[in-house]
Coordinates of C-alpha atoms in Angstrom, one line a residue:
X29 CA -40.8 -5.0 25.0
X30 CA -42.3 -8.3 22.8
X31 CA -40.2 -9.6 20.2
X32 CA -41.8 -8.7 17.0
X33 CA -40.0 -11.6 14.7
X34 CA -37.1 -13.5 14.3
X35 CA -34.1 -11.8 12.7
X36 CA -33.4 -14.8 10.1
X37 CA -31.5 -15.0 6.6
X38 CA -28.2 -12.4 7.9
X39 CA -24.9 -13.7 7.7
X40 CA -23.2 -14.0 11.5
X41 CA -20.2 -12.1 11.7
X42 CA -17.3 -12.8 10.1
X43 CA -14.9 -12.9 13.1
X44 CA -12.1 -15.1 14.4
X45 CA -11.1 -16.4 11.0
X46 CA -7.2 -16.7 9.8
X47 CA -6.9 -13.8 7.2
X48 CA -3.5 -15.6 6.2
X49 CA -5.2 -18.4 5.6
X50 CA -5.0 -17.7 1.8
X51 CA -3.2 -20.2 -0.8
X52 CA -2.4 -17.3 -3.5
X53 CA -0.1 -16.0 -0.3
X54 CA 0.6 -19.2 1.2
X55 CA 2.3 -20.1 -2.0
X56 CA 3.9 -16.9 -2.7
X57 CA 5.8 -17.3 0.2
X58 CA 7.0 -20.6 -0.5
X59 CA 7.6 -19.4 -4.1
X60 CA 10.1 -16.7 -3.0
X61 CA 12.0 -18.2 -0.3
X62 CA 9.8 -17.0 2.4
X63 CA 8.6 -20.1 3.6
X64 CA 10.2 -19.7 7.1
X65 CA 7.7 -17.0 7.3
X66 CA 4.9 -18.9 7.5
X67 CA 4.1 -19.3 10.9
X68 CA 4.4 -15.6 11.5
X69 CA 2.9 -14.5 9.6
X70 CA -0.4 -17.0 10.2
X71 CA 0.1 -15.3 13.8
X72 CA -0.9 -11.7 12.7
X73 CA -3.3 -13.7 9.9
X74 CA -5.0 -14.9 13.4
X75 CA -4.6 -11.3 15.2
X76 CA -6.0 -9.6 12.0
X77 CA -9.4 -11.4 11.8
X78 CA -9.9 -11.6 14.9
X79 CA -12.8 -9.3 17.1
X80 CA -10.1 -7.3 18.9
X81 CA -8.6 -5.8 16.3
X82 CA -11.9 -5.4 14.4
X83 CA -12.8 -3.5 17.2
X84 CA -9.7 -1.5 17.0
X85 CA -10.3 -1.0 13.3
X86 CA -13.4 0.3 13.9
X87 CA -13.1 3.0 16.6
X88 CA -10.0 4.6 14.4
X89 CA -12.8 5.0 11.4
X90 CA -15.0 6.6 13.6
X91 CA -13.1 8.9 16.0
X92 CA -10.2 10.4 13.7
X93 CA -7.4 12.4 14.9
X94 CA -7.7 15.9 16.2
X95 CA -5.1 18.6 15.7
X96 CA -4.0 20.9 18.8
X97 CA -2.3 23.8 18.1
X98 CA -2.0 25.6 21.2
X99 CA -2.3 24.4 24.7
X100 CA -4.8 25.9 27.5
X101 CA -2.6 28.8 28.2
X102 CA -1.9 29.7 24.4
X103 CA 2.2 27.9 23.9
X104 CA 2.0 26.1 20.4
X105 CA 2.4 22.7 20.6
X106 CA 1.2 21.4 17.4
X107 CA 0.3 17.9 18.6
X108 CA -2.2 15.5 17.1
X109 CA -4.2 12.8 19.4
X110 CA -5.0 10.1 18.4
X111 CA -8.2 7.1 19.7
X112 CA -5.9 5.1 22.0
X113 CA -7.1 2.1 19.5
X114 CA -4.4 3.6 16.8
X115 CA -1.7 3.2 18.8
X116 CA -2.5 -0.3 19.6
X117 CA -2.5 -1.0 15.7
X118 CA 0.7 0.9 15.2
X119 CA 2.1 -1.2 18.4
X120 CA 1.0 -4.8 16.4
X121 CA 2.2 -4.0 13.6
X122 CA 6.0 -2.4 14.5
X123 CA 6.5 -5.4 16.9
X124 CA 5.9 -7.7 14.0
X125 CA 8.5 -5.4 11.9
X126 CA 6.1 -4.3 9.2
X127 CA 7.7 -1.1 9.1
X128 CA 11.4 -1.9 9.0
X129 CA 12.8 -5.6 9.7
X130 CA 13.9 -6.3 6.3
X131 CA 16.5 -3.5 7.0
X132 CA 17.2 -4.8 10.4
X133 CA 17.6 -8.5 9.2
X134 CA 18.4 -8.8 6.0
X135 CA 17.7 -12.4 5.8
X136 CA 17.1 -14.2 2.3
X137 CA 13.3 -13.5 1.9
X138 CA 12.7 -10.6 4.5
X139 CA 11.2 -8.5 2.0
X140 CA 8.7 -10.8 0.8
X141 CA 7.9 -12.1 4.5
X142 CA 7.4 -8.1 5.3
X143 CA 4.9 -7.9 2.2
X144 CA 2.9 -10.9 2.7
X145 CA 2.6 -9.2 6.6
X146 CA 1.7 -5.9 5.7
X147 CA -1.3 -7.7 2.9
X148 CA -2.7 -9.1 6.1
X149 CA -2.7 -6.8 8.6
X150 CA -3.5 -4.1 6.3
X151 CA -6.9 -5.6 5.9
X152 CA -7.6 -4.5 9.8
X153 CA -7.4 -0.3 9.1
X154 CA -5.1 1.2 6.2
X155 CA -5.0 4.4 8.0
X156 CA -2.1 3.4 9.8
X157 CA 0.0 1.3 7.0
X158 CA 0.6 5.4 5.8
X159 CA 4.0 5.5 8.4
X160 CA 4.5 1.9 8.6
X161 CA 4.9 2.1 4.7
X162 CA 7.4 5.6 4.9
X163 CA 9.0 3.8 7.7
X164 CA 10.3 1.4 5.7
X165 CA 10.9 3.3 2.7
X166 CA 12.9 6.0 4.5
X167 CA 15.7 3.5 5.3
X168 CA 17.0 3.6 1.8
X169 CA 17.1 7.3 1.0
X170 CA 18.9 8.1 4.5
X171 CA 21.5 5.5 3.5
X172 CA 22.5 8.2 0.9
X173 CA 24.2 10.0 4.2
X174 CA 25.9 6.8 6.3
X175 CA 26.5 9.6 9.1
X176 CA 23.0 9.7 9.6
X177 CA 21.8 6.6 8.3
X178 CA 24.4 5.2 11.6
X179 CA 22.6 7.6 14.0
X180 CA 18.9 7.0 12.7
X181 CA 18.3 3.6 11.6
X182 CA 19.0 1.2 14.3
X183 CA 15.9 3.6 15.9
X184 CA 14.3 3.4 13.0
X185 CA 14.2 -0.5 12.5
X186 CA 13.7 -0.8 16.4
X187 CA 11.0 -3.4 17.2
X188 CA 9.8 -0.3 19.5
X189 CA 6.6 1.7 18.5
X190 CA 7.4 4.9 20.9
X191 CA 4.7 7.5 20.5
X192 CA 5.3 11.1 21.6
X193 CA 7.5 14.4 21.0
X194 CA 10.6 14.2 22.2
X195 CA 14.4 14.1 20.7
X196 CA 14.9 10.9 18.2
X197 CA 18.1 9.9 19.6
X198 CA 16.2 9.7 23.1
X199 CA 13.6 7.6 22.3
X200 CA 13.5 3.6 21.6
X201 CA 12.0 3.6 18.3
X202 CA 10.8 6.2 15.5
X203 CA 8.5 6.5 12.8
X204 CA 9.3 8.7 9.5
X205 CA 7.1 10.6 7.4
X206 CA 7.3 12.2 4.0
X207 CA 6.8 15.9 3.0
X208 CA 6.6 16.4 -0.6
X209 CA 3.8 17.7 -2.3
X210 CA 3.4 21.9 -2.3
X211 CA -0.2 23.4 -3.5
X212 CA 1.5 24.7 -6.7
X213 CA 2.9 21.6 -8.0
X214 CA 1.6 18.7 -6.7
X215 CA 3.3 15.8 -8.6
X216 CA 5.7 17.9 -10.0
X217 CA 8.1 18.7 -7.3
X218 CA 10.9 20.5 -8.6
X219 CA 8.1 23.2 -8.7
X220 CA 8.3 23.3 -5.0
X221 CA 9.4 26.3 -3.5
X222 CA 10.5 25.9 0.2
X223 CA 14.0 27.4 0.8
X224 CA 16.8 25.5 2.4
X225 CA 19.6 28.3 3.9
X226 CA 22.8 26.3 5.1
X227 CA 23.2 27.3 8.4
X228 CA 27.0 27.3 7.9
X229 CA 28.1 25.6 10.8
X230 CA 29.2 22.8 8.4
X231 CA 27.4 20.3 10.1
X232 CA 25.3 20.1 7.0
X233 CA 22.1 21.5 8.8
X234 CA 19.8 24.0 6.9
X235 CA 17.2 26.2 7.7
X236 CA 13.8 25.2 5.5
X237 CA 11.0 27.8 5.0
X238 CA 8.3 27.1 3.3
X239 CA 4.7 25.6 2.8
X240 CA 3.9 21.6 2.6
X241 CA 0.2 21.2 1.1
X242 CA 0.4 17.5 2.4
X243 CA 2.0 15.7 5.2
X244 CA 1.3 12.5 5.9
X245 CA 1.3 11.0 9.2
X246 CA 2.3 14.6 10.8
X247 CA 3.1 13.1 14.4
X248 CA 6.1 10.9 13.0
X249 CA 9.2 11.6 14.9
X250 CA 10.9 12.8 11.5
X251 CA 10.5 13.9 7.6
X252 CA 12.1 13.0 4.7
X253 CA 11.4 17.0 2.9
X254 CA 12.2 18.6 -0.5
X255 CA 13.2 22.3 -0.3
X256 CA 15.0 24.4 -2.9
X257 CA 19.0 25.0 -1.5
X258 CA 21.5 26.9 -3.3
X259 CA 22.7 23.8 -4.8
X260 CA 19.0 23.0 -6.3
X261 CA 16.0 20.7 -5.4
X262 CA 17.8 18.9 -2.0
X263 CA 16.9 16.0 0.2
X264 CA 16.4 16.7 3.9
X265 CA 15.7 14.9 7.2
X266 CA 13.8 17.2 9.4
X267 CA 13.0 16.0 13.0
X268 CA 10.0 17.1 15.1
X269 CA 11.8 17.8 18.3
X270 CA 15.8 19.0 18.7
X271 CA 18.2 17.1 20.3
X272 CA 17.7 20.2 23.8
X273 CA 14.3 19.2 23.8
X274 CA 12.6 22.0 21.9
X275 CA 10.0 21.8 19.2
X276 CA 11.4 21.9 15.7
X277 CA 9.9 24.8 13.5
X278 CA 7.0 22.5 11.7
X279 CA 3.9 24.1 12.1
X280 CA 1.0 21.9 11.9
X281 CA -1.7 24.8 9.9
X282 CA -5.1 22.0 9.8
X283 CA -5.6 18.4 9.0
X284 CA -7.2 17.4 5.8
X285 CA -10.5 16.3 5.8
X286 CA -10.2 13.2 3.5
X287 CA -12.6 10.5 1.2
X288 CA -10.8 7.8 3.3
X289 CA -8.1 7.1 4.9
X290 CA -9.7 8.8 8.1
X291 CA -7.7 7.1 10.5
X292 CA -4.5 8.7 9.2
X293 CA -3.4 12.0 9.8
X294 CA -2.7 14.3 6.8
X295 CA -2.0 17.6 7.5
X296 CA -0.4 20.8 5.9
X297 CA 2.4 22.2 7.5
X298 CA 4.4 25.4 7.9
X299 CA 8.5 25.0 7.9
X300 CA 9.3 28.5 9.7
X301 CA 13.3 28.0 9.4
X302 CA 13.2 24.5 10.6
X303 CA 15.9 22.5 11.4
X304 CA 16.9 20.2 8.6
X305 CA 19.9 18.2 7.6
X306 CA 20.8 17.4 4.3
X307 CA 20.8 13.8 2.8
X308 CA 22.8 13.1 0.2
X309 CA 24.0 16.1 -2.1
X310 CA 23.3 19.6 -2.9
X311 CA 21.0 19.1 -6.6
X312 CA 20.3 15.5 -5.4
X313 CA 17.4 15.7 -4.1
X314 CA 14.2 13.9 -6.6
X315 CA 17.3 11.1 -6.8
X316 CA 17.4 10.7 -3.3
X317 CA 13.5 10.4 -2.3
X318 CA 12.8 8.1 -5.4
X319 CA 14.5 5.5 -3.0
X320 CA 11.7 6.2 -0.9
X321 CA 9.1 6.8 -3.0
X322 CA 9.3 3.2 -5.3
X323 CA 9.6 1.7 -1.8
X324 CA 6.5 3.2 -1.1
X325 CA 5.0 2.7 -4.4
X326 CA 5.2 -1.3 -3.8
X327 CA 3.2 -1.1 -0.9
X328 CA 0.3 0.9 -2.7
X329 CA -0.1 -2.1 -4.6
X330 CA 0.1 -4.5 -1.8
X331 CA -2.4 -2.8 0.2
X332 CA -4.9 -2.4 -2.8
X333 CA -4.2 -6.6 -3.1
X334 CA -5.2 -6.4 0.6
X335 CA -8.0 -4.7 0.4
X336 CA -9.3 -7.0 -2.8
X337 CA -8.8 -10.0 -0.6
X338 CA -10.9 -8.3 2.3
X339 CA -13.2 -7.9 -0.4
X340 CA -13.7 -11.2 -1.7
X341 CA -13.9 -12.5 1.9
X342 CA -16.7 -10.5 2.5
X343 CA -18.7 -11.0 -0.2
X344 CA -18.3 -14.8 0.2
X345 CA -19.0 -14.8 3.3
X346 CA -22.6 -12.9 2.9
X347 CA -23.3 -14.8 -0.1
X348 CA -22.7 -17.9 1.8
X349 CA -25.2 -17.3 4.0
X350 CA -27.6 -15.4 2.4
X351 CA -30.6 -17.1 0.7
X352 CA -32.9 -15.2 -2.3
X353 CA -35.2 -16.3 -4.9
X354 CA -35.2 -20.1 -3.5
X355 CA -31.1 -21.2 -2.9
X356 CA -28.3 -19.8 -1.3
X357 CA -26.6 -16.6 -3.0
X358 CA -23.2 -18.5 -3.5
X359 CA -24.7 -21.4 -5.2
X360 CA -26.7 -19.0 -8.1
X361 CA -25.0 -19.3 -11.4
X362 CA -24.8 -15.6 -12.1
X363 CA -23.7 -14.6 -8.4
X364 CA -20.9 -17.1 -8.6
X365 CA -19.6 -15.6 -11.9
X366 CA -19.3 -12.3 -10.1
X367 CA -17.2 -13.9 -7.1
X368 CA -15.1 -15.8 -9.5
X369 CA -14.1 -13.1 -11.4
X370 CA -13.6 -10.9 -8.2
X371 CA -10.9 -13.5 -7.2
X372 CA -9.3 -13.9 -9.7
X373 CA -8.5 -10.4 -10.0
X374 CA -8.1 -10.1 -6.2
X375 CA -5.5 -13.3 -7.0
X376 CA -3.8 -11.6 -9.9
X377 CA -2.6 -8.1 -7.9
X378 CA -1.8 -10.5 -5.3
X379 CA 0.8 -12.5 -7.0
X380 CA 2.2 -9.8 -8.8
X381 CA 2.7 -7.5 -6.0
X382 CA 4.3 -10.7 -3.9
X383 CA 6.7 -11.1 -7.5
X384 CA 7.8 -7.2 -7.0
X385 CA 8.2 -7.8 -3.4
X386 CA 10.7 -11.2 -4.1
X387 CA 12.6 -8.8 -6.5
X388 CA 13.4 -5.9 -3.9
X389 CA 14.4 -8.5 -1.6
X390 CA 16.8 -9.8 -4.0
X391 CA 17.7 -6.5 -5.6
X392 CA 18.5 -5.6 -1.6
X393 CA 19.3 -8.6 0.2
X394 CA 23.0 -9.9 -0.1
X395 CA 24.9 -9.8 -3.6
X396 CA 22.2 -7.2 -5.6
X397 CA 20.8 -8.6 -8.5
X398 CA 20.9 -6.6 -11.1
X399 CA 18.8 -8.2 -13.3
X400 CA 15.9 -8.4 -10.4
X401 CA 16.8 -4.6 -9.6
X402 CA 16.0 -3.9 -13.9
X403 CA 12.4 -6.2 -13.8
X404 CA 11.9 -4.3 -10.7
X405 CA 12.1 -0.5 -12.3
X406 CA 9.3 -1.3 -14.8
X407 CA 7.5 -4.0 -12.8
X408 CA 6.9 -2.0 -10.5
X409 CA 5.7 1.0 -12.1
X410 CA 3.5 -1.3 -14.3
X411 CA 1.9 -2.7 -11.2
X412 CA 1.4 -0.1 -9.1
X413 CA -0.4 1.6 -12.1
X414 CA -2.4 -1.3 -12.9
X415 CA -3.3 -2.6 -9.6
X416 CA -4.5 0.1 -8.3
X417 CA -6.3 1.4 -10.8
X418 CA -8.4 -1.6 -10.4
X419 CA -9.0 -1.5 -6.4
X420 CA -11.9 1.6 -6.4
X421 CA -13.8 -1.3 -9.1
X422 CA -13.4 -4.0 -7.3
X423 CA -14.1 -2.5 -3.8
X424 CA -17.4 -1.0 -5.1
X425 CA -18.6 -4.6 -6.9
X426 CA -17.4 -6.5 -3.6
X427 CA -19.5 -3.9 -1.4
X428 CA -22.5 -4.5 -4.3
X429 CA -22.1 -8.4 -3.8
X430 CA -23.5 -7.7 -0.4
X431 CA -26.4 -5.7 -1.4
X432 CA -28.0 -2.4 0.9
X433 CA -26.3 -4.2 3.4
X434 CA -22.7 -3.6 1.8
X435 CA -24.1 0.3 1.4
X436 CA -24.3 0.7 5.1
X437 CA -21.1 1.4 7.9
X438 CA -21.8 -1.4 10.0
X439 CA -20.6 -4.1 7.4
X440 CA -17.2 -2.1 6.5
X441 CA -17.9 -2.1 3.2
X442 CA -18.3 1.5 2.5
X443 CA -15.1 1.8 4.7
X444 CA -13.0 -0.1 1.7
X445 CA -14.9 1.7 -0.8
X446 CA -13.7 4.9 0.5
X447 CA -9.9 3.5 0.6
X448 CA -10.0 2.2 -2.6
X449 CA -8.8 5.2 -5.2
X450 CA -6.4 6.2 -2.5
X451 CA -3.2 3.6 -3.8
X452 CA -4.0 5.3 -7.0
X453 CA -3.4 8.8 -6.1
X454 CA -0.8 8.4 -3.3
X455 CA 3.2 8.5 -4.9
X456 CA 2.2 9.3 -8.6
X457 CA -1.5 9.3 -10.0
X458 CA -2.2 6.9 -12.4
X459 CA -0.9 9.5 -15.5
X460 CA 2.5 9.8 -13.4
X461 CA 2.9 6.0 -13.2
X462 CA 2.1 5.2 -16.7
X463 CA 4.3 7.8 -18.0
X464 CA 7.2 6.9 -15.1
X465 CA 7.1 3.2 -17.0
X466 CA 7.3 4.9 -20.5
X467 CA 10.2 6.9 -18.7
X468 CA 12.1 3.7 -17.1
X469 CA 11.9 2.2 -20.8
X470 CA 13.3 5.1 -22.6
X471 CA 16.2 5.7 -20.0
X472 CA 16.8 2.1 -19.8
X473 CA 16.2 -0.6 -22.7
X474 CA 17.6 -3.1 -20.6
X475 CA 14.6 -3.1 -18.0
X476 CA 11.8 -4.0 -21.5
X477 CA 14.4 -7.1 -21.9
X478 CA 14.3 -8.0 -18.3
X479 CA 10.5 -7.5 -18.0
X480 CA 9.9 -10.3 -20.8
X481 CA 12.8 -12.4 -19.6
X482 CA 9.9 -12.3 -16.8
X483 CA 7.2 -13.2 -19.3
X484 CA 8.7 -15.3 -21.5
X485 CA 9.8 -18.1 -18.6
X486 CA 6.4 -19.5 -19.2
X487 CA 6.4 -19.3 -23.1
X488 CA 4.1 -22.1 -24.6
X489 CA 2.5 -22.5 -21.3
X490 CA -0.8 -20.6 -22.4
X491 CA -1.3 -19.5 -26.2
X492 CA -4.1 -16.5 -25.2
X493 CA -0.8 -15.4 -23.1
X494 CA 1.9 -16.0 -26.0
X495 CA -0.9 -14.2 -29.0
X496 CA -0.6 -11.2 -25.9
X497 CA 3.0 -11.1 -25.7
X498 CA 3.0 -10.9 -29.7
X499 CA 0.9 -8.0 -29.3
X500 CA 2.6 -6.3 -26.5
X501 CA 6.2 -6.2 -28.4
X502 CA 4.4 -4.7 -31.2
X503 CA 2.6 -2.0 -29.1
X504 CA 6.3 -1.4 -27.4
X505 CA 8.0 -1.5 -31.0
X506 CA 5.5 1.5 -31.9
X507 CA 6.3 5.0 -31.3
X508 CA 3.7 6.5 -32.3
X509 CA 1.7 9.0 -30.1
X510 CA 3.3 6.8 -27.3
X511 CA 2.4 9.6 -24.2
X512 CA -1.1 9.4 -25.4
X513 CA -1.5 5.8 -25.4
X514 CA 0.6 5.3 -22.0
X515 CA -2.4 4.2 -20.4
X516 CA -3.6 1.5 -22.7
X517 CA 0.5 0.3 -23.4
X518 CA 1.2 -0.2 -19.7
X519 CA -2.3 -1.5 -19.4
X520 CA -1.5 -4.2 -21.7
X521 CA 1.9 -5.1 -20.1
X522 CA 0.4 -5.5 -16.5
X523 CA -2.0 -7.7 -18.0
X524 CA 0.6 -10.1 -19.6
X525 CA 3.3 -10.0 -16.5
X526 CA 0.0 -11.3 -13.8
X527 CA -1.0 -13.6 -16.7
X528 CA 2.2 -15.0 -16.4
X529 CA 2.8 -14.9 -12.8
X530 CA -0.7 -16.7 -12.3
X531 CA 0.6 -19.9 -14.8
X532 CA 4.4 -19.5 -13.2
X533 CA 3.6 -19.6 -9.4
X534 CA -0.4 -19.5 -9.3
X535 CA -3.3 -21.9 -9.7
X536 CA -4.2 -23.3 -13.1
X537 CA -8.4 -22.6 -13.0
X538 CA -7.0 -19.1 -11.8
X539 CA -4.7 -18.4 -14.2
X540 CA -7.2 -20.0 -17.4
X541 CA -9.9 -18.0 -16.1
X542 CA -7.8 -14.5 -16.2
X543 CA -6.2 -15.1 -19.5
X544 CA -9.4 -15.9 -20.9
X545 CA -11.4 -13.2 -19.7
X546 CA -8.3 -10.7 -19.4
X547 CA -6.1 -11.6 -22.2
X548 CA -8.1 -13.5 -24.9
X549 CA -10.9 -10.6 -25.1
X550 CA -13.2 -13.6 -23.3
X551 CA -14.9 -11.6 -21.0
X552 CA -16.7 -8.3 -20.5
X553 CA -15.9 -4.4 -19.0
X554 CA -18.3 -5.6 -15.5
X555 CA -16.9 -8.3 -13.3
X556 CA -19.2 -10.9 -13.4
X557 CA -18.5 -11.9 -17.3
X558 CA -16.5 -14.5 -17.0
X559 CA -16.5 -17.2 -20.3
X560 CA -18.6 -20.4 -20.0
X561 CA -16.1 -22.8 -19.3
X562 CA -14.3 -21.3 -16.8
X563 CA -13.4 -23.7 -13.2
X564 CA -15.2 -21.4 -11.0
X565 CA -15.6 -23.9 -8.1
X566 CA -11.5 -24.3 -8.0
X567 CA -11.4 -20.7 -7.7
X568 CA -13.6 -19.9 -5.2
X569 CA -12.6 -23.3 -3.2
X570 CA -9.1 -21.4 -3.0
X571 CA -11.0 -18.1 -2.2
X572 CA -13.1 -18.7 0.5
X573 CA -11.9 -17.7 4.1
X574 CA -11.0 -20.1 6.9
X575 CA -12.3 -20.7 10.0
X576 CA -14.1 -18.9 12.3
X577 CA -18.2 -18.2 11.9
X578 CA -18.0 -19.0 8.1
X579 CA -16.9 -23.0 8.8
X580 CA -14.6 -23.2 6.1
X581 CA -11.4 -25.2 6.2

């Protein structure tokens, strides 16, 4: 066949580049005494943006999992298979302890080493961050029981990613899952209605009946479940398989068929008197799985800072080598606005989410601090509101940065687009996180005092940011239809705590563009109204990836 013309003006793909490669996490690191992190984690940076696990990345997307019930000769077996590429992804990311080593190390900046991991390799598939991330948050909730926190999380933390049913304790790692959510109550669990019997053998086990409207991440060796016990709403670990080998009552009824997050398994489930045992106490049970679920909650906003840098990176790299109207995309005055301001919000969530991850890792690590366990209550319900809230936005101007190119599946975009709201919804929609930081404030004065000890370290540092704090204590000091206005109050303090963030541990044309355009009412609704004035060649200098076909440095 003759070639008909030269394919010219397309960006070459963007592969082989160091995704860690990033100053805004470069810098959090060394801000939060992760700097002995650094070369590991520029070792999954490399992994991440490189063609293999693009590749992987891709196949998951496209071939989801399929649920078997049965087997050829009608036994229920309620297994779900998975592209072989998934477990390669799940295999990367456990051997670089994404799912549990802070737990397993407890080093001085574990946590935040663990975060700044899970932003980069995230930006491969999200899919399967769903049980790295309840991996990691199950470890504090079981350490409510110490009898089965000893059996359970040396597995748990293992370095081991062992796929397949069979008993935990014979297996050389596991990965835990989450069962909250029932179709009559959604966010509001103690509506659930799944029964918990005590099996009086005073082993503490239980027998749970009831219906699960969604399980994440189905084929995880076990569940961290609510069900109603005698005692009230209760806390249970339920396994998949029973220490003799047989399957545990957990019937797997469909699999969701989802915006995004396709790679991942969500499933409803059937508990037909399945095994359980009970973690913590009788009654206990929303106290106990909140350890989980704020875990959880910081690693929505992680992975929605994640996928904003994955953003950014791709629309740099198109406009870079994409030419209209005479001159290159990146170099038109209008286009660069837009990629400014996308960085600087990508660079915002970023640094915040790093802050919240430095404050688990010294509200956890050694001698708790209680004054970093207080910022972290309202921080992070703050953040996780905030941030994202923002990611469906931003994904759907990065994927518009690359034009009808950005609209199609080849370039990923519409991928990221489809993940965005997901962070939003998952742990607490955006009204269950505004009103959980009205909540944290009312039970707890002492976390509004701790939050602008936060704010107030860089006093004088910015006046936009001081007039903001001014108006932020009067908003707070203001009862008034406070439910109502949750949205636009906690709004207001995210705004502040990334404003200061960016002028504590950021980069000044960074941190002078956001306060201008986010705090000092400088800029517009759209990204891409940034003020005149504004450094946007220091910002997008710090924002453009390295290496690889886009010949940064």
């Amino acid at each position: 066949m003759p070639t008909t013309h030269e394919v010219t003006n397309q960006p070459p793909p963007l592969t082989s580049y160091d995704v860690a490669a990033y100053p805004a996490l470069r810098e959090s690191l060394r801000a939060h005494g992760a700097a002995w992190a650094e070369d590991g984690v520029r070792e999954l940076g490399l992994l991440a943006g490189g063609a293999q696990a693009q590749e992987w990345a891709r196949d998951v997307e496209e071939q989801p999992p399929v649920l078997r019930t049965h087997d050829r000769y009608g036994h229920r077996v309620d297994e779900v298979e998975f592209h072989p590429h998934w477990h390669e992804l799940m295999r990367t990311a456990v051997a670089h302890g994404l799912h549990a080593a802070p737990w397993r190390e407890r080093t001085p900046g574990t946590h935040v080493a663990r975060a700044a991991k899970l932003f980069v390799w995230g930006q491969t598939d999200a899919g399967h961050l769903c049980p790295v991330s309840m991996t990691y948050a199950a470890v504090p909730a079981l350490r409510t029981s110490p009898e089965l926190a000893a059996a359970y999380e040396p597995l748990l933390t293992s370095a081991s990613y062992d796929f397949g049913l069979r008993p935990p304790t014979a297996k050389s790692g596991l990965i835990a899952g989450m069962s909250m959510t029932e179709k009559q109550g959604g966010s509001d669990v103690r509506a659930n209605t799944t029964r918990a019997v005590p099996a009086g053998d005073g082993a503490g086990l239980y027998a749970l009946t009831g219906h699960k409207w969604f399980t994440s991440a189905p084929m995880s060796d076990v569940f961290l479940t609510l069900a109603q016990a005698p005692g009230g709403l209760s806390c249970f670990l339920v396994p998949r398989v029973l220490p003799d080998g047989t399957r545990n009552a957990l019937r797997l009824m469909r699999l969701k068929d989802k915006l995004g997050n396709r790679s991942n398994a969500s499933a409803e489930i059937e508990y037909e008197g399945a095994v359980g045992h009970l973690v913590g106490e009788e009654g206990a049970g929303v106290k106990t799985i909140i350890k989980m679920v704020n875990m959880t909650r910081l690693d929505c906003a992680l992975a929605t800072a994640g996928g904003m840098r994955l953003g950014v990176v791709q629309a740099l790299h198109h406009a870079a080598h994409r030419r209209a109207f005479g001159a290159r995309l990146a170099d038109q005055p209008l286009m660069t606005n837009v990629l400014a301001d996308l960085a600087v919000e990508a660079e915002a969530a970023t640094v915040a989410s790093m802050r919240l991850a430095a404050a688990v890792d010294r509200g956890e690590t050694g001698t708790a601090d209680e004054q970093e366990t207080l910022f972290r209550r309202i921080g992070l319900a703050v953040t996780k509101y905030w941030v994202c809230k923002r990611g469906p936005a931003h994904a759907a101007e990065a994927l518009e940065c690359l034009g009808g190119n950005g609209y199609v599946e080849e370039s990923g975009m519409p991928r990221l687009y489809r993940e965005a709201p997901l962070p939003s919804i998952w742990e607490g929609s955006g009204n269950v996180a505004a009103l959980d930081a009205l909540r944290a404030m009312a039970r707890s004065p002492e976390t509004v005092t701790a939050f602008f000890a936060e704010v107030d370290a860089v006093a004088g540092a910015d006046a936009r940011l001081d007039a903001a704090v001014v108006r932020l204590r009067k908003d707070l000091a203001d009862v008034t239809a406070v439910e109502y206005r949750a949205r636009r109050v906690v709004e207001s303090m995210a705004l502040v705590l990334q404003g200061a963030l960016l002028h504590r541990h950021g980069n000044a044309a960074v941190a002078d563009a956001f306060c201008a355009a986010r705090l000092d009412g400088d800029g517009g609704l759209a990204f891409g109204t940034l003020p005149p004035g504004v450094d946007t060649a220091a910002i997008l200098d710090r924002a453009r990836p390295s290496g690889g076909s886009y010949g940064g440095s």
